mmCIF file of C-alpha atoms and ligand atoms in Angstrom:
data_model
loop_
_atom_site.group_PDB
_atom_site.id
_atom_site.type_symbol
_atom_site.label_atom_id
_atom_site.label_comp_id
_atom_site.label_asym_id
_atom_site.label_seq_id
_atom_site.Cartn_x
_atom_site.Cartn_y
_atom_site.Cartn_z
ATOM 1 C CA MET A 28 0.000 0.000 0.000
ATOM 2 C CA TYR A 29 2.878 2.402 0.667
ATOM 3 C CA SER A 30 3.804 2.733 -2.984
ATOM 4 C CA THR A 31 0.405 4.349 -3.492
ATOM 5 C CA ILE A 32 1.313 7.356 -1.363
ATOM 6 C CA LEU A 33 2.063 10.335 -3.600
ATOM 7 C CA PRO A 34 5.637 11.688 -3.336
ATOM 8 C CA GLY A 35 4.376 15.191 -2.487
ATOM 9 C CA ILE A 36 2.286 13.791 0.371
ATOM 10 C CA ARG A 37 5.161 11.647 1.587
ATOM 11 C CA ARG A 38 7.367 14.747 1.846
ATOM 12 C CA ILE A 39 4.935 16.552 4.158
ATOM 13 C CA SER A 40 3.521 13.596 6.056
ATOM 14 C CA ASP A 41 5.693 14.028 9.185
ATOM 15 C CA GLU A 42 4.648 17.667 9.361
ATOM 16 C CA MET A 43 0.999 16.722 8.912
ATOM 17 C CA VAL A 44 1.178 14.027 11.595
ATOM 18 C CA ALA A 45 2.642 16.639 13.967
ATOM 19 C CA LEU A 46 -0.223 18.961 13.030
ATOM 20 C CA ARG A 47 -2.771 16.198 13.697
ATOM 21 C CA ARG A 48 -1.286 15.594 17.129
ATOM 22 C CA GLN A 49 -1.296 19.320 17.855
ATOM 23 C CA ILE A 50 -5.035 19.433 17.055
ATOM 24 C CA HIS A 51 -5.550 16.262 19.086
ATOM 25 C CA ALA A 52 -3.877 17.801 22.154
ATOM 26 C CA HIS A 53 -6.164 20.866 21.957
ATOM 27 C CA PRO A 54 -9.670 19.562 21.260
ATOM 28 C CA GLU A 55 -12.573 21.976 20.915
ATOM 29 C CA LEU A 56 -16.292 21.106 21.052
ATOM 30 C CA GLY A 57 -18.877 22.032 18.411
ATOM 31 C CA PHE A 58 -19.009 25.712 17.368
ATOM 32 C CA GLU A 59 -16.042 26.412 19.674
ATOM 33 C CA GLU A 60 -13.375 25.368 17.149
ATOM 34 C CA PHE A 61 -11.784 28.828 17.247
ATOM 35 C CA ASN A 62 -8.136 27.779 17.546
ATOM 36 C CA THR A 63 -8.563 24.782 15.246
ATOM 37 C CA SER A 64 -10.154 26.870 12.502
ATOM 38 C CA GLN A 65 -7.525 29.620 12.905
ATOM 39 C CA LEU A 66 -4.785 27.039 12.442
ATOM 40 C CA ILE A 67 -6.549 25.792 9.295
ATOM 41 C CA ILE A 68 -7.049 29.336 7.975
ATOM 42 C CA ASP A 69 -3.374 30.242 8.474
ATOM 43 C CA LYS A 70 -2.173 27.159 6.591
ATOM 44 C CA LEU A 71 -4.607 27.532 3.692
ATOM 45 C CA GLN A 72 -3.900 31.224 3.217
ATOM 46 C CA ALA A 73 -0.162 30.531 3.196
ATOM 47 C CA TRP A 74 -0.732 27.939 0.460
ATOM 48 C CA GLY A 75 -2.613 30.405 -1.741
ATOM 49 C CA TYR A 76 -6.221 29.417 -1.128
ATOM 50 C CA GLN A 77 -9.024 31.936 -1.213
ATOM 51 C CA VAL A 78 -10.380 31.516 2.309
ATOM 52 C CA THR A 79 -13.861 32.409 3.561
ATOM 53 C CA THR A 80 -14.431 32.246 7.314
ATOM 54 C CA GLY A 81 -17.365 32.361 9.698
ATOM 55 C CA ILE A 82 -19.704 30.091 7.704
ATOM 56 C CA GLY A 83 -21.954 28.295 10.170
ATOM 57 C CA GLY A 84 -20.040 29.777 13.076
ATOM 58 C CA THR A 85 -16.464 28.511 12.956
ATOM 59 C CA GLY A 86 -16.764 26.900 9.495
ATOM 60 C CA VAL A 87 -14.094 27.580 6.874
ATOM 61 C CA VAL A 88 -14.281 27.319 3.081
ATOM 62 C CA ALA A 89 -11.055 27.348 1.069
ATOM 63 C CA SER A 90 -11.227 27.608 -2.699
ATOM 64 C CA LEU A 91 -8.693 26.927 -5.403
ATOM 65 C CA HIS A 92 -9.487 27.757 -9.007
ATOM 66 C CA GLY A 93 -7.973 25.839 -11.893
ATOM 67 C CA GLY A 94 -9.747 27.388 -14.863
ATOM 68 C CA ARG A 95 -12.920 26.153 -16.534
ATOM 69 C CA GLY A 96 -14.322 22.854 -15.404
ATOM 70 C CA PRO A 97 -16.573 21.207 -12.842
ATOM 71 C CA VAL A 98 -16.762 22.243 -9.203
ATOM 72 C CA ILE A 99 -16.307 19.756 -6.390
ATOM 73 C CA GLY A 100 -16.243 20.067 -2.611
ATOM 74 C CA LEU A 101 -14.330 17.986 -0.054
ATOM 75 C CA ARG A 102 -15.395 18.153 3.572
ATOM 76 C CA ALA A 103 -13.626 17.530 6.882
ATOM 77 C CA ASP A 104 -15.174 17.866 10.340
ATOM 78 C CA MET A 105 -13.231 19.670 13.093
ATOM 79 C CA ASP A 106 -15.014 19.103 16.419
ATOM 80 C CA ALA A 107 -14.175 16.991 19.456
ATOM 81 C CA LEU A 108 -16.365 15.212 22.046
ATOM 82 C CA PRO A 109 -17.048 15.810 25.762
ATOM 83 C CA ILE A 110 -15.047 12.731 26.840
ATOM 84 C CA GLN A 111 -12.134 12.441 29.279
ATOM 85 C CA GLU A 112 -9.235 10.938 27.303
ATOM 86 C CA GLU A 113 -7.603 7.803 28.723
ATOM 87 C CA THR A 114 -5.021 6.929 26.052
ATOM 88 C CA GLY A 115 -1.970 8.079 28.025
ATOM 89 C CA LEU A 116 -0.345 9.167 24.740
ATOM 90 C CA SER A 117 2.189 11.994 24.711
ATOM 91 C CA TRP A 118 -0.161 13.975 22.434
ATOM 92 C CA ALA A 119 -3.255 13.199 24.549
ATOM 93 C CA SER A 120 -5.791 15.951 25.185
ATOM 94 C CA ARG A 121 -4.572 18.727 27.449
ATOM 95 C CA ILE A 122 -8.132 19.930 27.961
ATOM 96 C CA PRO A 123 -9.969 18.079 30.769
ATOM 97 C CA GLY A 124 -13.242 16.494 29.660
ATOM 98 C CA LYS A 125 -12.671 17.110 25.948
ATOM 99 C CA MET A 126 -11.220 14.683 23.447
ATOM 100 C CA HIS A 127 -10.861 13.978 19.737
ATOM 101 C CA ALA A 128 -12.465 10.555 20.186
ATOM 102 C CA CYS A 129 -13.910 10.336 16.664
ATOM 103 C CA GLY A 130 -10.790 11.132 14.651
ATOM 104 C CA HIS A 131 -11.987 14.478 13.329
ATOM 105 C CA ASP A 132 -8.448 15.704 14.093
ATOM 106 C CA GLY A 133 -7.297 13.109 11.558
ATOM 107 C CA HIS A 134 -9.935 14.086 8.981
ATOM 108 C CA THR A 135 -8.844 17.731 9.256
ATOM 109 C CA ALA A 136 -5.136 16.870 8.910
ATOM 110 C CA ILE A 137 -5.833 14.557 5.948
ATOM 111 C CA LEU A 138 -7.655 17.324 4.090
ATOM 112 C CA LEU A 139 -4.929 19.843 4.944
ATOM 113 C CA ALA A 140 -2.243 17.485 3.639
ATOM 114 C CA ALA A 141 -4.202 17.071 0.390
ATOM 115 C CA ALA A 142 -4.734 20.861 0.249
ATOM 116 C CA CYS A 143 -1.003 21.477 0.508
ATOM 117 C CA GLU A 144 -0.208 19.026 -2.296
ATOM 118 C CA LEU A 145 -3.040 20.230 -4.579
ATOM 119 C CA ALA A 146 -1.957 23.876 -4.208
ATOM 120 C CA GLN A 147 1.484 22.924 -5.464
ATOM 121 C CA SER A 148 0.677 20.327 -8.111
ATOM 122 C CA ARG A 149 -2.498 22.002 -9.473
ATOM 123 C CA ARG A 150 -3.149 19.126 -11.862
ATOM 124 C CA PHE A 151 -6.827 19.887 -12.255
ATOM 125 C CA HIS A 152 -9.228 21.932 -14.348
ATOM 126 C CA GLY A 153 -12.171 23.383 -12.486
ATOM 127 C CA THR A 154 -12.789 24.624 -8.981
ATOM 128 C CA LEU A 155 -12.049 22.941 -5.719
ATOM 129 C CA HIS A 156 -13.771 23.909 -2.481
ATOM 130 C CA LEU A 157 -12.519 22.546 0.826
ATOM 131 C CA PHE A 158 -15.113 22.661 3.589
ATOM 132 C CA PHE A 159 -13.951 22.547 7.206
ATOM 133 C CA GLN A 160 -17.116 21.981 9.206
ATOM 134 C CA PRO A 161 -17.850 22.605 12.883
ATOM 135 C CA ALA A 162 -20.030 20.532 15.198
ATOM 136 C CA GLU A 163 -20.555 17.224 13.384
ATOM 137 C CA GLU A 164 -21.279 15.586 16.740
ATOM 138 C CA GLY A 165 -24.307 17.835 17.181
ATOM 139 C CA HIS A 166 -23.351 19.562 20.416
ATOM 140 C CA GLY A 167 -25.176 22.851 20.087
ATOM 141 C CA GLY A 168 -26.765 21.700 16.812
ATOM 142 C CA SER A 169 -25.472 20.413 13.496
ATOM 143 C CA GLY A 170 -22.552 22.254 11.937
ATOM 144 C CA ALA A 171 -23.469 20.979 8.463
ATOM 145 C CA LYS A 172 -26.992 22.400 8.871
ATOM 146 C CA ARG A 173 -25.663 25.724 10.143
ATOM 147 C CA MET A 174 -23.349 26.029 7.123
ATOM 148 C CA LEU A 175 -26.306 25.292 4.820
ATOM 149 C CA ASP A 176 -28.382 27.927 6.626
ATOM 150 C CA ASP A 177 -25.535 30.359 5.909
ATOM 151 C CA GLY A 178 -26.046 29.727 2.182
ATOM 152 C CA LEU A 179 -23.174 27.294 1.675
ATOM 153 C CA PHE A 180 -24.220 25.956 -1.718
ATOM 154 C CA GLN A 181 -25.610 29.284 -2.938
ATOM 155 C CA ARG A 182 -22.247 30.868 -2.247
ATOM 156 C CA PHE A 183 -20.160 27.830 -3.226
ATOM 157 C CA PRO A 184 -22.211 25.745 -5.685
ATOM 158 C CA CYS A 185 -20.813 22.263 -6.268
ATOM 159 C CA ASP A 186 -21.414 19.559 -8.871
ATOM 160 C CA ALA A 187 -20.348 16.820 -6.447
ATOM 161 C CA ILE A 188 -19.294 16.620 -2.795
ATOM 162 C CA PHE A 189 -17.234 14.106 -0.849
ATOM 163 C CA ALA A 190 -16.391 13.277 2.757
ATOM 164 C CA LEU A 191 -14.603 10.452 4.545
ATOM 165 C CA HIS A 192 -14.594 8.937 8.028
ATOM 166 C CA ASN A 193 -12.118 6.609 9.674
ATOM 167 C CA MET A 194 -13.336 3.225 10.875
ATOM 168 C CA PRO A 195 -11.639 1.207 13.628
ATOM 169 C CA GLY A 196 -11.880 -2.503 12.844
ATOM 170 C CA LEU A 197 -11.300 -1.948 9.130
ATOM 171 C CA ALA A 198 -7.697 -2.720 8.187
ATOM 172 C CA LEU A 199 -5.309 0.120 7.507
ATOM 173 C CA GLY A 200 -5.047 0.863 3.805
ATOM 174 C CA LYS A 201 -8.586 -0.256 3.022
ATOM 175 C CA LEU A 202 -11.395 1.929 1.748
ATOM 176 C CA GLY A 203 -15.098 1.131 2.010
ATOM 177 C CA PHE A 204 -18.031 2.331 -0.070
ATOM 178 C CA ARG A 205 -21.760 1.924 -0.222
ATOM 179 C CA ALA A 206 -24.017 3.323 -2.910
ATOM 180 C CA GLY A 207 -27.470 4.522 -1.857
ATOM 181 C CA PRO A 208 -28.650 4.745 1.773
ATOM 182 C CA PHE A 209 -25.602 4.242 4.001
ATOM 183 C CA MET A 210 -26.260 5.767 7.430
ATOM 184 C CA ALA A 211 -29.439 6.057 9.454
ATOM 185 C CA SER A 212 -31.594 9.042 10.193
ATOM 186 C CA THR A 213 -31.945 9.851 13.859
ATOM 187 C CA ASP A 214 -34.950 11.615 15.351
ATOM 188 C CA THR A 215 -36.108 12.221 18.895
ATOM 189 C CA ILE A 216 -39.804 11.973 19.682
ATOM 190 C CA THR A 217 -41.351 13.059 22.967
ATOM 191 C CA ILE A 218 -44.807 11.797 23.876
ATOM 192 C CA LEU A 219 -46.570 13.654 26.657
ATOM 193 C CA ILE A 220 -49.595 11.769 27.984
ATOM 194 C CA HIS A 221 -52.197 13.954 29.656
ATOM 195 C CA GLY A 222 -54.415 12.035 32.084
ATOM 196 C CA THR A 223 -56.261 13.129 35.197
ATOM 197 C CA GLY A 224 -54.362 12.986 38.463
ATOM 198 C CA GLY A 225 -55.897 11.601 41.635
ATOM 199 C CA HIS A 226 -55.597 9.504 44.794
ATOM 200 C CA GLY A 227 -53.826 6.189 44.332
ATOM 201 C CA ALA A 228 -56.617 4.504 46.285
ATOM 202 C CA MET A 229 -59.384 5.885 44.032
ATOM 203 C CA PRO A 230 -58.362 5.163 40.432
ATOM 204 C CA GLN A 231 -61.991 5.343 39.298
ATOM 205 C CA HIS A 232 -61.819 9.138 39.672
ATOM 206 C CA ALA A 233 -58.586 9.456 37.668
ATOM 207 C CA VAL A 234 -57.248 8.741 34.183
ATOM 208 C CA ASP A 235 -53.922 7.062 34.885
ATOM 209 C CA PRO A 236 -51.204 8.162 32.397
ATOM 210 C CA VAL A 237 -48.766 5.581 33.834
ATOM 211 C CA VAL A 238 -50.958 2.739 32.594
ATOM 212 C CA VAL A 239 -51.314 4.434 29.210
ATOM 213 C CA ALA A 240 -47.516 4.829 28.958
ATOM 214 C CA ALA A 241 -46.892 1.210 29.986
ATOM 215 C CA SER A 242 -49.347 -0.041 27.397
ATOM 216 C CA LEU A 243 -47.994 2.314 24.748
ATOM 217 C CA VAL A 244 -44.412 1.065 25.262
ATOM 218 C CA MET A 245 -45.592 -2.376 24.229
ATOM 219 C CA ALA A 246 -47.820 -1.139 21.410
ATOM 220 C CA LEU A 247 -44.906 0.821 19.904
ATOM 221 C CA GLN A 248 -42.978 -2.436 19.471
ATOM 222 C CA SER A 249 -45.496 -3.445 16.811
ATOM 223 C CA ILE A 250 -44.323 -0.694 14.428
ATOM 224 C CA VAL A 251 -40.968 -2.243 13.548
ATOM 225 C CA SER A 252 -42.288 -5.816 13.705
ATOM 226 C CA ARG A 253 -45.609 -5.257 11.869
ATOM 227 C CA ASN A 254 -45.480 -2.030 9.803
ATOM 228 C CA VAL A 255 -41.887 -1.949 8.532
ATOM 229 C CA SER A 256 -40.846 -4.443 5.865
ATOM 230 C CA PRO A 257 -38.769 -7.293 7.330
ATOM 231 C CA LEU A 258 -36.158 -6.449 4.664
ATOM 232 C CA ASP A 259 -35.817 -2.882 5.885
ATOM 233 C CA MET A 260 -33.982 -1.485 8.930
ATOM 234 C CA ALA A 261 -35.712 0.566 11.600
ATOM 235 C CA VAL A 262 -35.295 1.214 15.318
ATOM 236 C CA VAL A 263 -37.880 2.530 17.790
ATOM 237 C CA THR A 264 -36.431 2.719 21.297
ATOM 238 C CA VAL A 265 -38.288 4.110 24.302
ATOM 239 C CA GLY A 266 -35.268 5.347 26.209
ATOM 240 C CA ALA A 267 -37.060 7.116 29.057
ATOM 241 C CA VAL A 268 -40.441 6.967 30.785
ATOM 242 C CA LEU A 269 -40.958 9.689 33.366
ATOM 243 C CA ALA A 270 -44.042 9.790 35.591
ATOM 244 C CA GLY A 271 -45.055 10.317 39.170
ATOM 245 C CA ASP A 272 -43.283 10.824 42.500
ATOM 246 C CA ALA A 273 -45.282 8.975 45.136
ATOM 247 C CA ALA A 274 -46.717 5.477 45.571
ATOM 248 C CA ASN A 275 -50.197 6.731 46.512
ATOM 249 C CA VAL A 276 -50.611 9.449 43.862
ATOM 250 C CA ILE A 277 -51.787 8.975 40.282
ATOM 251 C CA PRO A 278 -49.886 11.661 38.354
ATOM 252 C CA ALA A 279 -51.580 13.946 35.836
ATOM 253 C CA THR A 280 -49.000 13.363 33.111
ATOM 254 C CA ALA A 281 -46.404 10.909 31.904
ATOM 255 C CA GLU A 282 -43.576 11.631 29.487
ATOM 256 C CA MET A 283 -41.913 9.200 27.085
ATOM 257 C CA ARG A 284 -38.705 9.893 25.165
ATOM 258 C CA LEU A 285 -37.935 7.892 22.037
ATOM 259 C CA THR A 286 -35.032 7.608 19.612
ATOM 260 C CA VAL A 287 -36.116 6.630 16.126
ATOM 261 C CA ARG A 288 -33.801 5.474 13.324
ATOM 262 C CA ALA A 289 -34.311 4.433 9.723
ATOM 263 C CA LEU A 290 -32.276 3.751 6.602
ATOM 264 C CA LEU A 291 -34.787 4.913 4.018
ATOM 265 C CA PRO A 292 -36.442 8.333 3.932
ATOM 266 C CA ALA A 293 -39.819 6.622 3.291
ATOM 267 C CA THR A 294 -39.360 4.399 6.342
ATOM 268 C CA ARG A 295 -38.485 7.448 8.411
ATOM 269 C CA GLN A 296 -41.807 9.027 7.372
ATOM 270 C CA LEU A 297 -43.672 5.805 8.129
ATOM 271 C CA LEU A 298 -42.179 5.667 11.655
ATOM 272 C CA HIS A 299 -43.173 9.284 12.339
ATOM 273 C CA GLN A 300 -46.744 8.689 11.132
ATOM 274 C CA ARG A 301 -47.254 5.397 12.944
ATOM 275 C CA ILE A 302 -45.829 6.640 16.255
ATOM 276 C CA ARG A 303 -48.056 9.730 16.163
ATOM 277 C CA LEU A 304 -51.206 7.807 15.237
ATOM 278 C CA LEU A 305 -50.581 4.990 17.689
ATOM 279 C CA ALA A 306 -49.799 7.354 20.567
ATOM 280 C CA GLU A 307 -52.820 9.584 19.956
ATOM 281 C CA GLN A 308 -55.339 6.792 19.423
ATOM 282 C CA HIS A 309 -53.911 4.525 22.094
ATOM 283 C CA ALA A 310 -54.162 7.321 24.648
ATOM 284 C CA ALA A 311 -57.681 8.179 23.458
ATOM 285 C CA GLY A 312 -58.692 4.569 24.020
ATOM 286 C CA PHE A 313 -57.861 5.034 27.721
ATOM 287 C CA GLY A 314 -59.602 8.407 27.926
ATOM 288 C CA ALA A 315 -56.272 10.241 27.985
ATOM 289 C CA ARG A 316 -54.660 12.547 25.417
ATOM 290 C CA ALA A 317 -51.219 12.181 23.834
ATOM 291 C CA GLU A 318 -49.201 15.153 22.665
ATOM 292 C CA VAL A 319 -46.485 14.075 20.227
ATOM 293 C CA ARG A 320 -43.476 16.286 19.609
ATOM 294 C CA LEU A 321 -41.052 15.412 16.841
ATOM 295 C CA GLN A 322 -37.518 16.752 16.922
ATOM 296 C CA HIS A 323 -35.800 16.090 13.600
ATOM 297 C CA GLY A 324 -32.214 14.895 13.826
ATOM 298 C CA TYR A 325 -29.844 14.049 10.985
ATOM 299 C CA PRO A 326 -31.534 12.674 7.851
ATOM 300 C CA VAL A 327 -30.701 9.366 6.155
ATOM 301 C CA LEU A 328 -27.295 9.637 4.495
ATOM 302 C CA VAL A 329 -27.809 8.664 0.859
ATOM 303 C CA ASN A 330 -24.773 8.291 -1.390
ATOM 304 C CA ASP A 331 -25.242 8.954 -5.093
ATOM 305 C CA ASP A 332 -25.218 5.605 -6.944
ATOM 306 C CA VAL A 333 -23.206 6.665 -9.992
ATOM 307 C CA ILE A 334 -20.661 8.815 -8.146
ATOM 308 C CA THR A 335 -20.104 6.148 -5.490
ATOM 309 C CA ARG A 336 -19.534 3.411 -8.081
ATOM 310 C CA GLN A 337 -17.093 5.671 -9.969
ATOM 311 C CA LEU A 338 -15.230 6.443 -6.769
ATOM 312 C CA SER A 339 -15.095 2.790 -5.741
ATOM 313 C CA LEU A 340 -13.684 1.870 -9.180
ATOM 314 C CA LEU A 341 -11.093 4.634 -8.880
ATOM 315 C CA ALA A 342 -10.079 3.245 -5.477
ATOM 316 C CA GLN A 343 -9.915 -0.300 -6.857
ATOM 317 C CA GLU A 344 -7.682 0.761 -9.741
ATOM 318 C CA TRP A 345 -5.468 2.666 -7.332
ATOM 319 C CA LEU A 346 -5.276 0.324 -4.326
ATOM 320 C CA GLY A 347 -6.217 -3.008 -5.883
ATOM 321 C CA ALA A 348 -9.613 -4.668 -5.531
ATOM 322 C CA ASP A 349 -8.490 -6.519 -2.383
ATOM 323 C CA ASN A 350 -8.188 -3.248 -0.523
ATOM 324 C CA VAL A 351 -11.606 -1.890 -1.417
ATOM 325 C CA ILE A 352 -14.928 -2.959 0.056
ATOM 326 C CA ASP A 353 -17.447 -2.117 -2.610
ATOM 327 C CA GLU A 354 -20.640 -2.939 -0.702
ATOM 328 C CA LEU A 355 -20.262 -2.032 2.958
ATOM 329 C CA ALA A 356 -23.210 -2.931 5.177
ATOM 330 C CA PRO A 357 -25.262 0.126 6.160
ATOM 331 C CA LEU A 358 -24.522 1.701 9.532
ATOM 332 C CA THR A 359 -27.079 2.546 12.233
ATOM 333 C CA GLY A 360 -25.029 5.571 13.278
ATOM 334 C CA SER A 361 -25.778 8.953 11.769
ATOM 335 C CA GLU A 362 -23.797 11.759 10.165
ATOM 336 C CA ASP A 363 -24.761 15.339 9.309
ATOM 337 C CA PHE A 364 -23.063 15.245 5.879
ATOM 338 C CA ALA A 365 -26.480 13.722 5.054
ATOM 339 C CA TYR A 366 -27.957 17.257 4.955
ATOM 340 C CA TRP A 367 -25.523 18.236 2.210
ATOM 341 C CA LEU A 368 -26.151 15.055 0.226
ATOM 342 C CA GLU A 369 -29.851 15.979 0.172
ATOM 343 C CA GLN A 370 -28.860 19.013 -1.922
ATOM 344 C CA VAL A 371 -25.771 17.954 -3.885
ATOM 345 C CA PRO A 372 -24.922 14.436 -5.128
ATOM 346 C CA GLY A 373 -21.806 12.893 -3.691
ATOM 347 C CA CYS A 374 -20.235 10.164 -1.640
ATOM 348 C CA TYR A 375 -19.330 9.621 2.009
ATOM 349 C CA PHE A 376 -16.876 6.773 2.382
ATOM 350 C CA ILE A 377 -14.829 4.957 5.009
ATOM 351 C CA ILE A 378 -11.082 4.572 5.507
ATOM 352 C CA GLY A 379 -9.572 1.838 7.678
ATOM 353 C CA ASN A 380 -8.159 2.934 11.037
ATOM 354 C CA GLY A 381 -6.594 -0.489 11.626
ATOM 355 C CA ASP A 382 -7.950 -3.826 12.785
ATOM 356 C CA GLY A 383 -5.301 -4.609 15.397
ATOM 357 C CA GLU A 384 -6.180 -5.874 18.843
ATOM 358 C CA GLY A 385 -6.628 -3.201 21.471
ATOM 359 C CA GLY A 386 -7.870 -0.680 18.936
ATOM 360 C CA CYS A 387 -10.840 1.160 20.400
ATOM 361 C CA MET A 388 -14.052 2.105 18.640
ATOM 362 C CA VAL A 389 -14.729 5.790 18.046
ATOM 363 C CA HIS A 390 -16.284 7.693 20.988
ATOM 364 C CA ASN A 391 -14.265 5.510 23.393
ATOM 365 C CA PRO A 392 -11.830 7.213 25.863
ATOM 366 C CA GLY A 393 -9.049 4.914 24.593
ATOM 367 C CA TYR A 394 -9.499 5.731 20.896
ATOM 368 C CA ASP A 395 -6.888 7.488 18.744
ATOM 369 C CA PHE A 396 -6.781 8.264 15.033
ATOM 370 C CA ASN A 397 -4.170 6.097 13.282
ATOM 371 C CA ASP A 398 -1.531 8.405 11.814
ATOM 372 C CA GLU A 399 -0.509 5.757 9.285
ATOM 373 C CA ALA A 400 -3.868 6.300 7.581
ATOM 374 C CA LEU A 401 -3.113 9.991 7.024
ATOM 375 C CA PRO A 402 -0.775 9.937 3.981
ATOM 376 C CA LEU A 403 -2.815 7.250 2.275
ATOM 377 C CA ALA A 404 -6.120 9.071 2.709
ATOM 378 C CA ALA A 405 -4.566 12.414 1.700
ATOM 379 C CA SER A 406 -3.183 10.771 -1.441
ATOM 380 C CA PHE A 407 -6.661 9.464 -2.227
ATOM 381 C CA TRP A 408 -8.157 12.975 -1.892
ATOM 382 C CA VAL A 409 -5.587 14.194 -4.427
ATOM 383 C CA ARG A 410 -6.332 11.272 -6.779
ATOM 384 C CA LEU A 411 -10.039 11.974 -6.463
ATOM 385 C CA VAL A 412 -9.617 15.658 -7.354
ATOM 386 C CA GLU A 413 -7.352 14.897 -10.306
ATOM 387 C CA TYR A 414 -9.832 12.285 -11.540
ATOM 388 C CA TRP A 415 -12.977 14.387 -11.143
ATOM 389 C CA LEU A 416 -11.371 17.554 -12.403
ATOM 390 C CA GLY A 417 -9.052 15.796 -14.822
ATOM 391 C CA PRO A 418 -8.383 17.646 -18.084
ATOM 392 C CA VAL A 419 -8.428 14.451 -20.149
ATOM 393 C CA GLU A 420 -10.469 11.389 -19.337
ATOM 394 C CA GLY A 421 -8.237 8.678 -17.958
ATOM 395 C CA GLU A 422 -5.293 10.981 -17.379
ATOM 396 C CA ALA A 423 -5.722 10.709 -13.626
ATOM 397 C CA GLN A 424 -4.974 6.994 -13.836
ATOM 398 C CA THR A 425 -1.562 7.442 -15.473
HETATM 399 NI NI1 NI B 530 -17.075 11.224 13.631
#
């Protein structure tokens, strides 16, 4: 795999690893990536990029123009998580309670390494936008959504967009793709059941919302098992039921909190409709009233079929078919790049973070981004740009 690393990337890889560790040691949570974005801005300006700041809060867009041609966008996320790091590494977080436990430090450094090489080589015709996004983890809201609300694609229209994420458990040097729906939508639904409070000894004078909630928890299980196709993925979890304080008091209300996930936009709609109908009519059947509040989270992440197949083929030609997983299984996690893919076709793909023993999953206090993945992934960004914005078809493969 090492022969596939571009010479220009190899030359700067030590510097980029040091940069990654610097970001890792100074993690910043969503919309607070002030120092991280300043570091990115300084580098990109020095390399000759046209840099726009303050998009979606701390978001940065860096543009490089290479004459007439298509426009593509590459995205990296910048934010850390509220986790206390336990790696014991010399570059471990110096900020208590904050940690780059999802490898966004790596994603940022990968894109910077590619940016450095592309600014020098400039083997492309068209326009390249690099998007450095805040708050992928959703603390304080979605950074991708905030950038959209700031007119991202009106100000920087793109023909295609791309993003990557590292994956512990997938061998180093491997890339993974999936055309179509790849990551789940995630929504939160709150059901407030209004009954009539009363004395625990005189239930005949009350409408007990606890009984309604208990019955509704079971009824909700029928949605995935009876309304969703057995061939489709969906999750309805009642994560919290809150009601009452005392053994001898029937409370007036009960609250239920649900997380709801789906892999198809149509299934997502079905879940919303069925939960609302079931809650309202179930409660009515007991003489109570259900108030259903839907809080939309990230949508289903849907990769463009044609672009994803092209990208997978490019990876196979470059790395060899053995190092590319063409049909990854869908993931039940979610990702706010999904908002962008609703507006612009593109592909979100996976790079291996290593499958060695002791490697931790993302969001674990023992996790660290694998620096060996950096030059490979940066080289792939460069290959992708030269392919998509290649002056002559096939030239990128030479
Ligand atoms: Ni992540």
